Short mmCIF file of C-alpha atoms and ligand atoms in Angstrom, two decimals:
data_model
loop_
_atom_site.label_atom_id
_atom_site.label_comp_id
_atom_site.label_asym_id
_atom_site.label_seq_id
_atom_site.Cartn_x
_atom_site.Cartn_y
_atom_site.Cartn_z
CA MET A 1 -62.24 42.25 15.00
CA PHE A 2 -65.79 41.36 16.08
CA ASN A 3 -67.68 42.54 19.15
CA SER A 4 -70.47 40.67 20.90
CA MET A 5 -73.15 41.65 18.37
CA SER A 6 -71.06 40.39 15.41
CA ILE A 7 -70.38 43.88 14.17
CA GLU A 8 -67.16 43.93 12.22
CA LEU A 9 -65.22 47.05 13.06
CA LYS A 10 -63.38 48.29 9.99
CA GLY A 11 -59.72 49.24 10.27
CA GLU A 12 -57.79 51.48 7.87
CA LYS A 13 -57.33 48.69 5.32
CA GLU A 14 -61.04 47.91 5.18
CA LEU A 15 -61.97 51.60 5.16
CA ALA A 16 -59.66 52.20 2.22
CA ALA A 17 -61.55 49.60 0.16
CA MET A 18 -64.89 50.97 1.33
CA ARG A 19 -63.88 54.48 0.28
CA LYS A 20 -63.17 53.14 -3.21
CA ALA A 21 -66.51 51.34 -3.48
CA ALA A 22 -68.30 54.41 -2.13
CA SER A 23 -66.56 56.68 -4.68
CA VAL A 24 -67.74 54.46 -7.53
CA VAL A 25 -71.29 54.79 -6.20
CA ALA A 26 -70.97 58.57 -5.83
CA GLU A 27 -69.50 59.07 -9.32
CA THR A 28 -72.19 56.86 -10.85
CA HIS A 29 -74.83 58.90 -9.06
CA THR A 30 -73.34 62.12 -10.43
CA VAL A 31 -73.61 60.76 -13.98
CA LEU A 32 -77.17 59.49 -13.42
CA MET A 33 -78.36 62.76 -11.89
CA ALA A 34 -77.06 64.67 -14.91
CA SER A 35 -78.72 62.15 -17.26
CA VAL A 36 -82.27 62.15 -15.87
CA GLU A 37 -84.65 63.82 -18.30
CA PRO A 38 -88.24 63.53 -19.49
CA GLY A 39 -88.78 60.80 -22.10
CA MET A 40 -86.15 58.36 -20.89
CA SER A 41 -87.07 55.01 -19.41
CA THR A 42 -86.06 53.74 -16.01
CA LEU A 43 -84.23 50.93 -17.85
CA ASP A 44 -82.13 53.58 -19.66
CA LEU A 45 -80.95 54.72 -16.22
CA ASP A 46 -80.15 51.14 -15.22
CA LYS A 47 -77.97 50.72 -18.33
CA ILE A 48 -76.06 53.91 -17.55
CA ALA A 49 -75.50 52.76 -13.96
CA GLU A 50 -74.21 49.36 -15.04
CA LYS A 51 -71.84 50.91 -17.59
CA GLU A 52 -70.45 53.48 -15.12
CA ILE A 53 -69.89 50.95 -12.33
CA LYS A 54 -68.16 48.46 -14.62
CA ALA A 55 -66.07 51.20 -16.27
CA ARG A 56 -64.58 51.86 -12.85
CA GLY A 57 -63.60 48.22 -12.38
CA ALA A 58 -66.24 47.65 -9.71
CA LYS A 59 -68.86 44.93 -9.41
CA LEU A 60 -72.62 45.32 -9.27
CA ALA A 61 -73.93 45.04 -5.72
CA PHE A 62 -77.66 44.68 -6.32
CA LYS A 63 -77.97 42.43 -9.39
CA GLY A 64 -78.73 38.91 -8.16
CA TYR A 65 -79.02 40.02 -4.54
CA ARG A 66 -81.95 37.93 -3.24
CA GLY A 67 -82.90 37.57 -6.91
CA TYR A 68 -83.07 41.32 -7.64
CA PRO A 69 -82.87 41.59 -11.45
CA ALA A 70 -81.12 44.94 -12.02
CA THR A 71 -78.17 47.21 -11.18
CA LEU A 72 -80.28 50.10 -9.95
CA CYS A 73 -83.48 50.52 -7.99
CA VAL A 74 -85.54 53.27 -9.66
CA SER A 75 -88.59 54.35 -7.68
CA VAL A 76 -90.86 56.97 -9.25
CA ASN A 77 -93.32 59.25 -7.39
CA ASP A 78 -95.43 57.07 -5.02
CA GLU A 79 -92.89 54.24 -5.34
CA VAL A 80 -90.91 54.19 -2.11
CA VAL A 81 -88.04 51.80 -2.77
CA HIS A 82 -86.90 48.81 -4.88
CA GLY A 83 -88.59 49.89 -8.13
CA ILE A 84 -87.43 47.56 -10.92
CA PRO A 85 -86.12 49.33 -14.06
CA SER A 86 -88.34 48.86 -17.10
CA ALA A 87 -88.30 49.96 -20.75
CA LYS A 88 -92.01 50.68 -20.37
CA ARG A 89 -91.64 53.12 -17.48
CA ILE A 90 -91.03 56.51 -19.13
CA LEU A 91 -90.11 59.49 -16.97
CA ALA A 92 -92.21 62.62 -17.36
CA GLU A 93 -91.58 66.25 -16.45
CA GLY A 94 -92.60 66.80 -12.83
CA ASP A 95 -91.89 63.25 -11.65
CA ILE A 96 -89.55 62.57 -8.77
CA VAL A 97 -87.24 59.58 -9.12
CA SER A 98 -85.21 57.78 -6.46
CA LEU A 99 -81.96 56.23 -7.69
CA ASP A 100 -80.59 53.60 -5.29
CA LEU A 101 -77.35 51.85 -6.19
CA GLY A 102 -74.47 49.84 -4.81
CA ALA A 103 -71.01 48.75 -5.95
CA ILE A 104 -68.34 46.31 -4.76
CA VAL A 105 -64.58 47.00 -4.81
CA ASP A 106 -62.01 44.59 -3.34
CA GLY A 107 -64.88 42.70 -1.69
CA PHE A 108 -66.34 45.74 0.09
CA TYR A 109 -69.70 47.40 -0.56
CA GLY A 110 -70.84 50.98 -1.00
CA ASP A 111 -74.56 51.89 -1.00
CA SER A 112 -76.31 55.20 -1.57
CA ALA A 113 -79.60 56.65 -2.79
CA VAL A 114 -80.76 60.04 -3.95
CA THR A 115 -84.11 61.39 -5.14
CA VAL A 116 -84.16 63.96 -7.94
CA GLY A 117 -86.77 65.82 -9.94
CA VAL A 118 -87.41 65.20 -13.64
CA GLY A 119 -87.34 68.66 -15.22
CA ARG A 120 -89.39 71.18 -13.22
CA ILE A 121 -91.15 69.77 -10.17
CA SER A 122 -93.78 71.20 -7.81
CA ASP A 123 -92.86 73.20 -4.71
CA GLU A 124 -94.49 70.43 -2.68
CA ALA A 125 -92.17 67.83 -4.22
CA LYS A 126 -89.14 70.11 -3.71
CA ARG A 127 -89.95 70.43 -0.04
CA LEU A 128 -90.23 66.63 0.35
CA LEU A 129 -86.80 66.12 -1.26
CA LYS A 130 -85.22 68.83 0.86
CA VAL A 131 -86.66 67.59 4.16
CA THR A 132 -85.79 63.95 3.42
CA GLU A 133 -82.16 64.78 2.63
CA GLU A 134 -81.98 67.00 5.72
CA SER A 135 -83.37 64.10 7.79
CA LEU A 136 -80.55 61.88 6.52
CA PHE A 137 -78.00 64.47 7.63
CA LYS A 138 -79.69 64.85 11.03
CA GLY A 139 -79.11 61.12 11.44
CA ILE A 140 -75.51 61.33 10.20
CA GLU A 141 -74.76 64.08 12.76
CA GLN A 142 -75.57 61.56 15.49
CA MET A 143 -72.89 59.11 14.30
CA LEU A 144 -70.45 59.93 17.08
CA PRO A 145 -68.55 57.41 19.24
CA GLY A 146 -70.54 56.86 22.43
CA ASN A 147 -73.91 57.77 20.88
CA ARG A 148 -76.44 55.00 20.23
CA ILE A 149 -78.29 53.60 17.22
CA GLY A 150 -81.53 55.04 18.62
CA ASP A 151 -80.07 58.54 18.50
CA ILE A 152 -79.85 58.25 14.71
CA GLY A 153 -83.44 57.13 14.18
CA ALA A 154 -84.82 59.64 16.67
CA ALA A 155 -83.09 62.52 14.87
CA VAL A 156 -84.28 61.38 11.43
CA GLN A 157 -87.87 60.86 12.62
CA ARG A 158 -88.05 64.13 14.50
CA HIS A 159 -87.02 66.18 11.49
CA ALA A 160 -89.30 64.39 8.99
CA GLU A 161 -92.35 64.36 11.25
CA ALA A 162 -91.88 68.03 12.20
CA ALA A 163 -92.47 68.75 8.50
CA GLY A 164 -95.72 66.75 8.60
CA TYR A 165 -94.36 63.71 6.80
CA GLY A 166 -94.57 59.95 7.45
CA VAL A 167 -91.40 57.92 8.08
CA VAL A 168 -91.46 54.42 6.56
CA ARG A 169 -91.00 51.65 9.14
CA GLU A 170 -90.80 48.53 6.95
CA PHE A 171 -87.37 49.31 5.48
CA VAL A 172 -84.38 50.37 7.54
CA GLY A 173 -80.71 51.23 7.20
CA HIS A 174 -77.98 48.73 8.00
CA GLY A 175 -74.38 48.00 8.74
CA ILE A 176 -72.34 47.57 5.56
CA GLY A 177 -68.92 46.16 4.67
CA ARG A 178 -68.13 42.72 3.27
CA ALA A 179 -71.88 42.32 2.78
CA LEU A 180 -74.50 44.79 1.57
CA HIS A 181 -76.54 44.26 4.71
CA GLU A 182 -74.70 43.71 7.98
CA ASP A 183 -75.73 44.21 11.57
CA PRO A 184 -76.94 46.38 13.09
CA PRO A 185 -80.28 47.40 11.58
CA VAL A 186 -80.59 51.19 11.60
CA PRO A 187 -84.25 52.27 11.83
CA ASN A 188 -85.26 55.76 10.73
CA TYR A 189 -87.35 56.12 13.88
CA GLY A 190 -86.94 55.29 17.54
CA ASN A 191 -85.88 56.63 20.88
CA ALA A 192 -82.75 58.61 21.65
CA GLY A 193 -80.47 57.01 24.21
CA THR A 194 -81.48 53.44 23.27
CA GLY A 195 -79.81 50.68 21.27
CA MET A 196 -76.24 49.68 20.55
CA ARG A 197 -73.44 52.12 21.24
CA LEU A 198 -71.55 53.48 18.22
CA GLN A 199 -67.80 53.10 18.07
CA PRO A 200 -65.03 54.01 15.64
CA GLY A 201 -64.80 51.53 12.77
CA MET A 202 -68.53 50.96 12.48
CA VAL A 203 -69.81 51.66 8.97
CA LEU A 204 -73.54 52.21 8.49
CA ALA A 205 -75.90 52.94 5.62
CA ILE A 206 -78.55 55.36 6.84
CA GLU A 207 -81.48 55.54 4.41
CA PRO A 208 -84.65 57.39 5.37
CA MET A 209 -87.70 56.83 3.18
CA VAL A 210 -90.09 59.71 3.82
CA ASN A 211 -93.68 59.92 2.58
CA ALA A 212 -95.58 63.14 1.88
CA GLY A 213 -98.63 61.54 3.50
CA THR A 214 -98.94 58.60 5.86
CA ALA A 215 -96.05 56.22 6.61
CA ASP A 216 -97.94 53.18 5.30
CA VAL A 217 -96.46 51.23 2.40
CA LYS A 218 -97.27 48.03 0.52
CA VAL A 219 -95.28 45.81 -1.83
CA LEU A 220 -96.61 45.28 -5.37
CA LYS A 221 -97.14 41.88 -7.03
CA ASP A 222 -93.64 41.98 -8.53
CA ASN A 223 -92.53 41.26 -4.94
CA TRP A 224 -90.10 44.20 -4.99
CA THR A 225 -91.66 47.59 -5.63
CA ALA A 226 -92.87 49.24 -2.44
CA VAL A 227 -95.44 52.04 -2.88
CA THR A 228 -97.24 54.42 -0.54
CA CYS A 229 -100.71 53.18 0.44
CA ASP A 230 -102.18 56.66 -0.02
CA GLY A 231 -100.62 57.16 -3.47
CA ARG A 232 -98.73 60.27 -2.38
CA LEU A 233 -95.06 60.98 -3.13
CA SER A 234 -92.15 59.34 -1.34
CA ALA A 235 -88.44 60.27 -1.25
CA HIS A 236 -85.33 58.25 -0.33
CA PHE A 237 -81.83 59.45 0.51
CA GLU A 238 -79.00 57.18 1.65
CA HIS A 239 -75.30 57.43 2.41
CA THR A 240 -72.64 54.98 3.56
CA ILE A 241 -70.93 56.54 6.60
CA ALA A 242 -68.06 55.50 8.89
CA VAL A 243 -67.95 56.37 12.58
CA THR A 244 -64.49 57.79 13.35
CA GLU A 245 -62.87 59.40 16.41
CA GLU A 246 -63.17 62.69 14.54
CA GLY A 247 -66.89 62.20 13.79
CA PRO A 248 -68.89 60.81 10.88
CA GLU A 249 -67.10 60.30 7.55
CA VAL A 250 -69.61 60.21 4.68
CA LEU A 251 -67.98 57.80 2.25
CA THR A 252 -70.51 58.26 -0.57
CA THR A 253 -70.24 62.07 -0.72
CA ARG A 254 -70.69 63.36 -4.27
CA GLY A 255 -68.23 66.01 -5.49
CA GLY A 256 -69.32 69.46 -6.65
N1 LIG B 301 -80.30 50.47 -0.50
C1 LIG B 301 -81.16 49.32 -0.59
C2 LIG B 301 -81.06 48.50 0.65
O1 LIG B 301 -80.11 48.63 1.37
C3 LIG B 301 -80.83 48.54 -1.79
C4 LIG B 301 -81.11 47.09 -1.78
S1 LIG B 301 -81.79 46.72 -3.29
C5 LIG B 301 -81.47 45.14 -3.66
O2 LIG B 301 -81.96 47.73 0.94
F1 LIG B 301 -81.82 44.97 -4.82
F2 LIG B 301 -80.20 44.91 -3.55
F3 LIG B 301 -82.11 44.36 -2.81
CO1 LIG B 302 -79.04 50.36 1.80
#
């Protein structure tokens, strides 16, 4: 069923497949988060992600997408998003690392990101991770039938900026389903009460990228890795969430 903006509303059958894809993503994240330690390379993490996704009978969502070369996006410290795994990039105690991954089951996508510390991290870094994840959940709380897309971005932006942080504008969340990126775009900023109305069956990936300093980012010469212009830290949290009559259902919730 498609509405005027070509948003496919997911019924129970589609949601069942999306729950499976989302669980694979969540379980893979749980393994990755327990694996992160000083001395390992970002490519080591990519290999773990690929193994865990395939072990669950799912397909890789990112590899080959617009030419992206890996299973995982691994973005360290001032890297904002789309960091390409590399054997040369070795994690050190005190780093923060964003792990963004997707999986496909029965033709449906799940997509989620989390930022974790490597060993002990500074109080400043801890606060950035906490506020960014809270901002994601402020956005999720707005995913109620009758609310609008702008309500999500406004809630995310308000929380992140109240903490003194910059919200990245160049990358946004998205509808998700039979494709990784579907309509509508879901900015992490904006005005409450504006934009498309939310209705049951819409599934969105909300993914705030929050910078410790200014919001400005640039893309490196590899054409993928986005970094903060001021060199300060950036964090990224993402979930795949369905709008239901009963409220938001976070499909990529991690157990424990
Ligand atoms: N969560 C990211 C996004 O929705 C992941 C895309 S990475 C890519 O943009 F490699 F697939 F492009
Ligand atoms: Co996404």
